[in-house]
mmCIF file of C-alpha atoms in Angstrom:
data_model
loop_
_atom_site.group_PDB
_atom_site.id
_atom_site.type_symbol
_atom_site.label_atom_id
_atom_site.label_comp_id
_atom_site.label_asym_id
_atom_site.label_seq_id
_atom_site.Cartn_x
_atom_site.Cartn_y
_atom_site.Cartn_z
ATOM 1 C CA MET A 935 -0.021 -0.028 -0.036
ATOM 2 C CA TYR A 936 1.376 3.397 -0.892
ATOM 3 C CA GLY A 937 1.369 6.027 1.841
ATOM 4 C CA SER A 938 -1.322 4.367 3.944
ATOM 5 C CA ALA A 939 -2.175 1.253 5.958
ATOM 6 C CA ALA A 940 -5.188 -1.015 6.521
ATOM 7 C CA PRO A 941 -6.207 0.675 9.895
ATOM 8 C CA VAL A 942 -6.030 4.116 8.209
ATOM 9 C CA GLU A 943 -8.339 2.976 5.257
ATOM 10 C CA ILE A 944 -10.767 1.194 7.582
ATOM 11 C CA SER A 945 -10.908 4.234 9.858
ATOM 12 C CA ARG A 946 -11.439 6.539 6.929
ATOM 13 C CA GLN A 947 -14.735 4.634 6.147
ATOM 14 C CA LEU A 948 -16.000 5.248 9.655
ATOM 15 C CA GLY A 949 -14.953 8.926 9.862
ATOM 16 C CA VAL A 950 -12.345 8.327 12.734
ATOM 17 C CA SER A 951 -9.160 9.185 10.779
ATOM 18 C CA ALA A 952 -7.939 11.589 13.443
ATOM 19 C CA GLU A 953 -8.361 8.978 16.153
ATOM 20 C CA ILE A 954 -6.492 6.287 14.221
ATOM 21 C CA ALA A 955 -3.693 8.805 13.278
ATOM 22 C CA LYS A 956 -3.104 9.344 17.059
ATOM 23 C CA LEU A 957 -2.915 5.650 17.713
ATOM 24 C CA GLU A 958 -0.548 5.131 14.787
ATOM 25 C CA ARG A 959 1.718 7.870 16.200
ATOM 26 C CA SER A 960 1.738 6.241 19.589
ATOM 27 C CA PHE A 961 2.501 2.807 18.061
ATOM 28 C CA ALA A 962 5.374 4.257 15.952
ATOM 29 C CA ALA A 963 6.730 5.973 19.051
ATOM 30 C CA ARG A 964 6.513 2.568 20.972
ATOM 31 C CA GLU A 965 4.207 4.134 23.554
ATOM 32 C CA ILE A 966 1.778 1.309 22.915
ATOM 33 C CA GLY A 967 2.251 -2.301 21.567
ATOM 34 C CA PRO A 968 0.413 -4.283 19.011
ATOM 35 C CA HIS A 969 -2.254 -5.572 21.429
ATOM 36 C CA GLN A 970 -3.009 -2.146 22.901
ATOM 37 C CA PHE A 971 -3.205 -0.677 19.451
ATOM 38 C CA SER A 972 -5.618 -3.410 18.349
ATOM 39 C CA VAL A 973 -7.903 -3.081 21.362
ATOM 40 C CA ALA A 974 -8.181 0.605 20.810
ATOM 41 C CA ALA A 975 -8.727 0.171 17.088
ATOM 42 C CA HIS A 976 -11.418 -2.503 17.769
ATOM 43 C CA ALA A 977 -13.217 0.047 20.011
ATOM 44 C CA LEU A 978 -12.921 2.718 17.328
ATOM 45 C CA TRP A 979 -14.518 0.433 14.783
ATOM 46 C CA ALA A 980 -17.506 -0.637 16.851
ATOM 47 C CA GLY A 981 -19.788 0.207 13.973
ATOM 48 C CA LEU A 982 -17.746 -1.582 11.309
ATOM 49 C CA THR A 983 -19.603 -3.674 8.707
ATOM 50 C CA PRO A 984 -18.400 -5.954 5.912
ATOM 51 C CA GLU A 985 -19.398 -3.171 3.515
ATOM 52 C CA HIS A 986 -17.062 -0.792 5.177
ATOM 53 C CA VAL A 987 -14.226 -3.342 5.022
ATOM 54 C CA ARG A 988 -14.792 -3.942 1.288
ATOM 55 C CA ALA A 989 -14.904 -0.315 0.563
ATOM 56 C CA ALA A 990 -11.661 0.271 2.567
ATOM 57 C CA PHE A 991 -9.947 -2.570 0.656
ATOM 58 C CA ASP A 992 -11.173 -1.527 -2.811
ATOM 59 C CA GLY A 993 -10.377 2.121 -2.276
ATOM 60 C CA ALA A 994 -6.941 1.702 -0.700
ATOM 61 C CA PRO A 995 -3.922 3.057 -2.537
ATOM 62 C CA TRP A 996 -2.326 -0.236 -3.518
ATOM 63 C CA LEU A 997 0.824 -0.464 -5.450
ATOM 64 C CA ALA A 998 0.221 -1.178 -9.142
ATOM 65 C CA GLY A 999 0.985 -4.666 -10.513
ATOM 66 C CA ILE A 1000 0.324 -6.753 -7.417
ATOM 67 C CA ARG A 1001 -1.757 -9.349 -9.202
ATOM 68 C CA ASP A 1002 0.782 -9.516 -12.126
ATOM 69 C CA VAL A 1003 3.752 -10.198 -9.754
ATOM 70 C CA TRP A 1004 1.879 -12.842 -7.726
ATOM 71 C CA GLN A 1005 0.707 -14.530 -11.026
ATOM 72 C CA GLU A 1006 4.359 -14.643 -12.172
ATOM 73 C CA ILE A 1007 5.473 -16.016 -8.856
ATOM 74 C CA ARG A 1008 2.850 -18.769 -9.114
ATOM 75 C CA GLN A 1009 3.872 -19.531 -12.705
ATOM 76 C CA ARG A 1010 7.465 -19.969 -11.605
ATOM 77 C CA GLY A 1011 6.415 -22.550 -9.044
ATOM 78 C CA GLU A 1012 7.144 -20.297 -6.158
ATOM 79 C CA TYR A 1013 5.044 -19.016 -3.313
ATOM 80 C CA CYS A 1014 3.797 -15.562 -2.165
ATOM 81 C CA ALA A 1015 2.570 -14.842 1.327
ATOM 82 C CA VAL A 1016 1.376 -11.659 3.156
ATOM 83 C CA VAL A 1017 2.186 -11.529 6.829
ATOM 84 C CA SER A 1018 0.883 -8.388 8.452
ATOM 85 C CA LEU A 1019 0.015 -6.867 11.902
ATOM 86 C CA SER A 1020 -3.060 -5.394 10.235
ATOM 87 C CA PRO A 1021 -6.532 -7.084 10.952
ATOM 88 C CA SER A 1022 -7.034 -10.555 9.555
ATOM 89 C CA PHE A 1023 -10.392 -9.611 8.038
ATOM 90 C CA PHE A 1024 -8.664 -7.069 5.799
ATOM 91 C CA VAL A 1025 -5.435 -8.966 5.016
ATOM 92 C CA GLU A 1026 -7.228 -12.175 4.023
ATOM 93 C CA LEU A 1027 -8.912 -10.304 1.185
ATOM 94 C CA LEU A 1028 -5.514 -10.421 -0.562
ATOM 95 C CA LEU A 1029 -6.095 -14.182 -1.225
ATOM 96 C CA GLU A 1030 -8.512 -12.979 -3.910
ATOM 97 C CA TRP A 1031 -5.508 -11.465 -5.734
ATOM 98 C CA GLY A 1032 -3.426 -14.620 -5.769
ATOM 99 C CA ALA A 1033 -1.461 -14.865 -2.526
ATOM 100 C CA HIS A 1034 -0.905 -18.393 -1.402
ATOM 101 C CA ALA A 1035 -1.376 -17.347 2.226
ATOM 102 C CA ALA A 1036 -2.427 -14.154 4.066
ATOM 103 C CA HIS A 1037 -1.935 -13.823 7.819
ATOM 104 C CA GLY A 1038 -2.961 -10.838 9.880
ATOM 105 C CA SER A 1039 -3.750 -10.160 13.502
ATOM 106 C CA VAL A 1040 -6.824 -12.188 14.421
ATOM 107 C CA PHE A 1041 -9.865 -9.962 15.038
ATOM 108 C CA PRO A 1042 -13.435 -11.020 15.742
ATOM 109 C CA GLU A 1043 -15.768 -11.397 12.815
ATOM 110 C CA VAL A 1044 -17.304 -8.215 11.374
ATOM 111 C CA PRO A 1045 -19.566 -6.728 12.753
ATOM 112 C CA PHE A 1046 -17.822 -7.198 16.134
ATOM 113 C CA THR A 1047 -19.744 -9.153 18.827
ATOM 114 C CA ARG A 1048 -16.605 -10.275 20.785
ATOM 115 C CA PRO A 1049 -13.513 -8.471 22.078
ATOM 116 C CA VAL A 1050 -9.974 -8.743 20.722
ATOM 117 C CA GLU A 1051 -7.984 -11.546 22.206
ATOM 118 C CA ALA A 1052 -4.327 -10.893 22.906
ATOM 119 C CA ALA A 1053 -3.219 -14.302 21.678
ATOM 120 C CA GLY A 1054 -4.408 -13.487 18.151
ATOM 121 C CA ILE A 1055 -2.516 -10.268 17.722
ATOM 122 C CA LEU A 1056 0.668 -10.515 15.826
ATOM 123 C CA THR A 1057 3.958 -8.888 16.935
ATOM 124 C CA PRO A 1058 7.018 -8.077 14.773
ATOM 125 C CA GLU A 1059 8.740 -11.237 16.275
ATOM 126 C CA ALA A 1060 5.642 -13.330 15.400
ATOM 127 C CA LYS A 1061 5.923 -12.413 11.786
ATOM 128 C CA VAL A 1062 9.051 -14.523 11.718
ATOM 129 C CA MET A 1063 7.332 -17.429 13.432
ATOM 130 C CA VAL A 1064 4.553 -17.274 10.775
ATOM 131 C CA ALA A 1065 7.057 -17.181 7.978
ATOM 132 C CA ASP A 1066 8.797 -20.244 9.465
ATOM 133 C CA ARG A 1067 5.470 -22.102 9.493
ATOM 134 C CA LEU A 1068 4.889 -21.228 5.909
ATOM 135 C CA CYS A 1069 8.367 -22.438 4.939
ATOM 136 C CA GLU A 1070 7.605 -25.727 6.479
ATOM 137 C CA GLN A 1071 4.217 -25.853 4.761
ATOM 138 C CA PHE A 1072 5.731 -24.963 1.381
ATOM 139 C CA GLY A 1073 8.813 -27.087 1.745
ATOM 140 C CA VAL A 1074 11.401 -24.281 1.599
ATOM 141 C CA THR A 1075 13.864 -22.697 3.991
ATOM 142 C CA ARG A 1076 14.592 -19.158 5.136
ATOM 143 C CA SER A 1077 17.507 -19.064 2.666
ATOM 144 C CA ASP A 1078 14.949 -19.411 -0.141
ATOM 145 C CA CYS A 1079 12.972 -16.475 0.960
ATOM 146 C CA VAL A 1080 12.719 -12.897 -0.150
ATOM 147 C CA ALA A 1081 10.958 -10.497 2.268
ATOM 148 C CA TYR A 1082 9.318 -7.258 1.081
ATOM 149 C CA GLY A 1083 8.353 -4.661 3.718
ATOM 150 C CA ASP A 1084 7.598 -1.019 4.354
ATOM 151 C CA SER A 1085 7.202 -0.965 8.169
ATOM 152 C CA GLY A 1086 9.458 -0.941 11.195
ATOM 153 C CA THR A 1087 7.539 -4.199 12.196
ATOM 154 C CA ASP A 1088 9.441 -5.923 9.282
ATOM 155 C CA ILE A 1089 12.825 -5.561 10.867
ATOM 156 C CA HIS A 1090 12.902 -9.025 12.463
ATOM 157 C CA LEU A 1091 11.694 -10.588 9.218
ATOM 158 C CA PHE A 1092 14.418 -8.849 7.325
ATOM 159 C CA GLU A 1093 17.015 -10.157 9.635
ATOM 160 C CA ALA A 1094 15.681 -13.692 9.372
ATOM 161 C CA VAL A 1095 15.987 -14.053 5.555
ATOM 162 C CA SER A 1096 18.657 -13.914 3.048
ATOM 163 C CA VAL A 1097 17.340 -11.273 0.735
ATOM 164 C CA SER A 1098 15.032 -8.297 1.732
ATOM 165 C CA VAL A 1099 13.548 -5.354 -0.144
ATOM 166 C CA ALA A 1100 12.473 -2.127 1.647
ATOM 167 C CA VAL A 1101 9.587 -0.532 -0.231
ATOM 168 C CA ASN A 1102 8.915 3.082 0.404
ATOM 169 C CA ALA A 1103 10.228 2.450 3.887
ATOM 170 C CA ARG A 1104 11.654 4.675 6.559
ATOM 171 C CA PRO A 1105 15.436 4.887 6.831
ATOM 172 C CA HIS A 1106 15.888 2.504 9.863
ATOM 173 C CA LEU A 1107 14.262 -0.286 7.844
ATOM 174 C CA ALA A 1108 15.907 0.639 4.534
ATOM 175 C CA ALA A 1109 19.316 0.442 6.242
ATOM 176 C CA ARG A 1110 18.693 -3.221 6.902
ATOM 177 C CA ALA A 1111 17.439 -4.156 3.449
ATOM 178 C CA THR A 1112 19.364 -5.816 0.604
ATOM 179 C CA HIS A 1113 17.453 -3.639 -1.844
ATOM 180 C CA VAL A 1114 15.577 -0.343 -1.510
ATOM 181 C CA TYR A 1115 12.802 0.855 -3.725
ATOM 182 C CA GLU A 1116 10.814 3.999 -3.831
ATOM 183 C CA GLY A 1117 7.788 4.081 -6.261
ATOM 184 C CA ARG A 1118 4.323 2.735 -6.789
ATOM 185 C CA ASP A 1119 4.684 -0.381 -8.941
ATOM 186 C CA LEU A 1120 5.362 -3.806 -7.458
ATOM 187 C CA ARG A 1121 6.580 -5.050 -10.894
ATOM 188 C CA GLU A 1122 9.533 -2.727 -10.504
ATOM 189 C CA VAL A 1123 10.131 -4.051 -7.040
ATOM 190 C CA TYR A 1124 10.064 -7.633 -8.052
ATOM 191 C CA GLN A 1125 12.633 -6.915 -10.782
ATOM 192 C CA LEU A 1126 15.159 -5.827 -8.242
ATOM 193 C CA VAL A 1127 15.529 -9.471 -7.134
ATOM 194 C CA ALA A 1128 16.150 -12.424 -9.407
ATOM 195 C CA VAL A 1129 14.961 -15.516 -7.567
ATOM 196 C CA ALA A 1130 16.854 -18.423 -9.053
ATOM 197 C CA ARG A 1131 15.141 -21.231 -6.963
ATOM 198 C CA PRO A 1132 11.748 -21.845 -5.484
ATOM 199 C CA GLY A 1133 11.008 -19.795 -2.377
ATOM 200 C CA VAL A 1134 8.507 -17.769 -0.501
ATOM 201 C CA ASP A 1135 8.041 -14.099 -1.175
ATOM 202 C CA ALA A 1136 6.785 -12.837 2.201
ATOM 203 C CA SER A 1137 5.547 -9.264 2.908
#
């Protein structure tokens, strides 16, 4: 996503952009953790409906060429997965675009009738755990993987794999990446890395 994030797009649909921006700032400053953020976001989204979620997803500023890249990955016999701290009900919509797997923080079904459970909320460290499970599922190793990311929450994932690509990322993540990209087309990002053997592209 270019210049935005799932919580921002969801909140835009409900008219609580200012409130989520405050939470995003607190999270970025490490004043709150993933679970605190998720509980607060869940409260903000009390009136959320499936229609809001679909509108947020469809209207989000996605990078161009996502489906093209994932189709090419599939044609090469490789795997693509999305691992995100964003809500599962949003992240899992990317399966429609051709991802082999999509893992987000587990939220209750929309509309909400239950609270958020701490055990389901991903952390930056948990991204690596999810990636390891996917590697086992797909029969590959960390050395086969390329990680793409734009958030500080991707640092642990970047450190775990052999090749990483920072996409429109802040300097502290870009400094840890094998490749750095600024722009709006995932096809250009993908061309930065020539994957010679089957692997998992995780973002």
